[in-house]
Amino acid sequence: MSSESAASPSPSRRLVRGLLETLAIIVVAVLISTALRAWVMRSFYIPSGSMEQTLQVDDRVLVNQLAPRFDPPDRGDIIVFDDPADWLSDDQVSSYRPNPVLEFLGLAPSDAGQQLIKRVIGRGGDTVECCDAQGRLLVNGEPITETYLEAGMAPSQMEFSVTVPDGHYWVMGDNRSNSADSRFHQDTEPFVPAENVVGTVFLINWPLSHFTWMSSPEEVFAQVPEPEGITGS
């Protein structure tokens, strides 16, 4: 028997080595996926029509969880946030239940049952009002033309005038006639605390026919002045 043959590992040892290498790859993949899900990005399922036509029922979106830590949400951003004060009743909670293993690995969207998704209209210090003579919202006294609303959609059929506390947000759904947002909780807690923000939506990734990179409609709020004394949330 040659020395080269004697040095060759047996088939059983090759099998064990292969299994260990595969296991190591799986463990590393799970750790990376868990880290991404915990700190970087997360997938969510859209259970209701409150953000139509921007987001449709059954859409899946990716949320940047790092953004709120380094670049607080701005006016116009779409955010996912934890329910601030029982905005959701039991019958509003999503019935979608993802596969827990796939959700843990980041391969399935999370059940958004205790989170909501809305658009930021006002941040800390802003005054948000409805409405001017043309039916437009005003932010810090400046009327805005909300190009993301469906044609013919009234910005709000409910009058209000609020000043957003520092470190909070005033949020509204794009489907204004079917969105129980900040407007509907003025008697309790209409503002979303910054610490409740999970992340900013940056991509509609499913279904493929809806695949869209999301960006903030900066032109809508371009003429809005900063509030006196407070420059942001």
XYZ file of C-alpha atoms in Angstrom:
233
model
C 0.000 0.000 0.000
C 1.451 3.390 -0.944
C 1.895 6.177 1.602
C -0.491 8.316 -0.488
C -3.268 5.737 -0.118
C -2.621 5.399 3.609
C -3.020 9.180 4.068
C -6.407 9.332 2.328
C -9.366 9.710 4.738
C -11.861 6.902 4.865
C -15.320 7.384 3.277
C -16.918 7.622 6.726
C -14.520 10.371 7.796
C -15.184 12.258 4.555
C -18.923 11.971 5.245
C -18.547 13.291 8.798
C -16.348 16.149 7.603
C -18.877 17.047 4.918
C -21.728 17.025 7.427
C -19.778 19.222 9.835
C -18.957 21.706 7.073
C -22.609 21.811 6.019
C -23.700 22.319 9.629
C -21.184 25.135 10.036
C -22.522 26.853 6.912
C -26.098 26.552 8.201
C -25.149 27.943 11.629
C -23.327 30.904 10.071
C -26.276 31.564 7.739
C -28.714 31.503 10.672
C -26.519 33.873 12.692
C -26.219 36.294 9.775
C -29.952 36.131 9.084
C -30.759 36.681 12.762
C -28.409 39.663 12.943
C -29.913 41.173 9.795
C -33.439 40.686 11.136
C -32.566 42.135 14.530
C -30.548 45.139 13.420
C -30.666 45.844 9.680
C -33.828 44.938 7.807
C -37.047 43.042 8.226
C -39.908 41.964 6.007
C -43.530 42.851 6.779
C -46.885 41.785 5.379
C -49.561 44.406 4.593
C -52.895 43.194 6.061
C -55.182 46.157 5.324
C -55.958 48.795 2.722
C -55.111 51.838 4.863
C -52.081 52.700 2.694
C -53.690 52.149 -0.716
C -52.865 52.921 -3.453
C -49.223 53.115 -2.384
C -49.312 49.729 -0.628
C -51.819 47.018 -1.481
C -53.306 44.304 0.714
C -50.973 41.247 0.733
C -47.933 43.274 -0.361
C -44.636 42.398 1.310
C -42.301 45.258 2.169
C -38.733 45.499 3.420
C -38.051 47.856 6.313
C -34.715 49.487 7.111
C -34.350 49.141 10.887
C -31.050 51.043 11.036
C -32.488 54.230 9.547
C -34.294 55.507 12.678
C -31.112 55.161 14.738
C -28.906 57.241 12.462
C -31.326 59.264 10.318
C -34.715 59.889 11.976
C -37.763 59.560 9.724
C -38.636 62.702 7.814
C -41.913 64.077 6.555
C -43.206 61.833 3.791
C -41.405 58.669 4.909
C -43.466 55.497 5.341
C -42.710 53.891 8.697
C -43.583 50.729 10.577
C -44.135 51.341 14.285
C -45.324 49.566 17.400
C -48.909 50.363 18.356
C -48.478 53.431 20.616
C -51.737 53.299 22.584
C -54.064 50.453 21.610
C -54.808 51.880 18.175
C -55.514 48.326 17.032
C -58.605 46.500 18.230
C -58.684 42.703 18.254
C -60.663 42.540 15.020
C -58.092 44.737 13.256
C -55.129 42.523 14.074
C -53.802 40.610 11.086
C -54.910 36.987 10.753
C -51.737 36.202 8.807
C -49.470 33.779 10.635
C -46.062 33.164 9.051
C -44.116 29.944 9.355
C -42.188 30.603 12.608
C -38.988 28.952 11.354
C -38.985 30.892 8.078
C -39.826 34.096 9.942
C -36.939 33.535 12.373
C -34.578 33.024 9.426
C -35.876 36.170 7.771
C -37.312 34.216 4.837
C -40.951 35.023 5.588
C -42.561 38.379 6.407
C -43.343 39.102 10.029
C -46.881 39.163 11.305
C -47.574 42.892 11.618
C -50.364 42.257 14.106
C -48.971 44.629 16.760
C -47.368 47.082 14.347
C -48.870 49.658 12.017
C -47.640 51.230 8.808
C -48.369 54.879 7.990
C -46.808 57.941 6.396
C -45.109 60.640 8.480
C -46.841 63.988 7.949
C -45.465 65.917 10.910
C -42.416 65.507 13.141
C -41.413 67.075 16.442
C -42.396 70.746 16.632
C -44.495 70.749 13.454
C -48.011 72.144 13.367
C -50.301 70.077 11.132
C -53.740 71.363 10.182
C -56.723 70.444 8.054
C -57.381 72.193 5.854
C -57.052 75.337 3.719
C -59.737 76.681 1.355
C -58.519 74.279 -1.355
C -58.824 71.301 0.986
C -55.054 70.849 1.404
C -53.232 69.944 4.617
C -50.988 72.621 6.068
C -47.669 71.886 7.746
C -46.243 74.843 9.665
C -48.703 77.030 7.773
C -47.579 75.838 4.330
C -50.150 73.984 2.181
C -48.904 70.721 0.684
C -50.049 68.922 -2.461
C -49.870 65.222 -1.647
C -49.005 63.597 -4.968
C -48.996 60.113 -3.417
C -52.755 60.218 -2.763
C -55.072 58.613 -5.288
C -56.679 61.106 -7.678
C -59.818 62.534 -6.106
C -58.876 61.476 -2.568
C -59.557 64.239 -0.024
C -56.518 64.839 2.233
C -58.870 64.617 5.228
C -62.581 64.859 5.869
C -61.862 65.465 9.553
C -60.707 68.908 10.659
C -57.830 69.120 13.131
C -54.991 71.350 14.243
C -52.157 69.843 16.279
C -48.599 70.606 17.292
C -46.410 67.516 17.372
C -44.402 67.078 20.604
C -40.644 66.785 20.307
C -39.585 63.176 19.744
C -42.943 62.198 18.218
C -44.642 61.897 14.831
C -48.066 62.640 13.377
C -48.872 59.886 10.885
C -51.614 59.285 8.331
C -52.504 56.508 5.926
C -52.601 57.253 2.197
C -56.144 55.858 2.021
C -57.485 58.772 4.035
C -61.099 57.600 4.068
C -60.102 54.180 5.422
C -57.218 54.761 7.809
C -57.562 54.897 11.605
C -54.436 57.009 12.021
C -53.365 59.906 14.256
C -56.569 61.807 13.457
C -58.735 59.179 15.130
C -56.851 59.091 18.438
C -56.762 62.754 19.415
C -58.669 62.027 22.628
C -56.050 59.483 23.747
C -52.597 59.388 22.143
C -52.418 60.597 18.535
C -48.625 60.848 18.312
C -46.132 58.061 17.646
C -43.093 58.161 19.980
C -39.760 57.948 18.174
C -38.822 54.885 20.237
C -41.824 53.037 18.783
C -40.540 53.328 15.220
C -39.376 49.939 13.931
C -38.014 51.211 10.634
C -38.563 52.944 7.305
C -40.047 51.140 4.299
C -37.620 51.104 1.376
C -38.884 48.347 -0.932
C -42.033 46.546 -2.016
C -40.569 43.129 -2.789
C -43.681 40.999 -3.328
C -45.607 40.360 -5.470
C -43.120 40.943 -8.262
C -45.724 42.906 -10.210
C -45.620 45.512 -7.396
C -41.806 45.522 -7.035
C -40.904 49.135 -6.249
C -38.032 50.970 -4.605
C -39.583 53.458 -2.209
C -38.317 57.002 -1.784
C -39.494 59.949 0.259
C -41.629 62.455 -1.718
C -39.358 65.363 -0.867
C -41.055 67.670 -3.374
C -44.312 67.516 -1.376
C -42.691 69.022 1.718
C -39.959 71.075 0.017
C -41.548 74.435 0.868
C -42.476 73.557 4.448
C -40.542 75.798 6.880
C -38.936 74.390 9.982
C -40.923 74.988 13.180
C -39.702 77.751 15.428
C -37.431 76.530 18.214
C -37.384 72.861 17.136
C -35.567 71.620 14.038
C -36.640 67.996 14.023
C -37.751 65.003 16.014
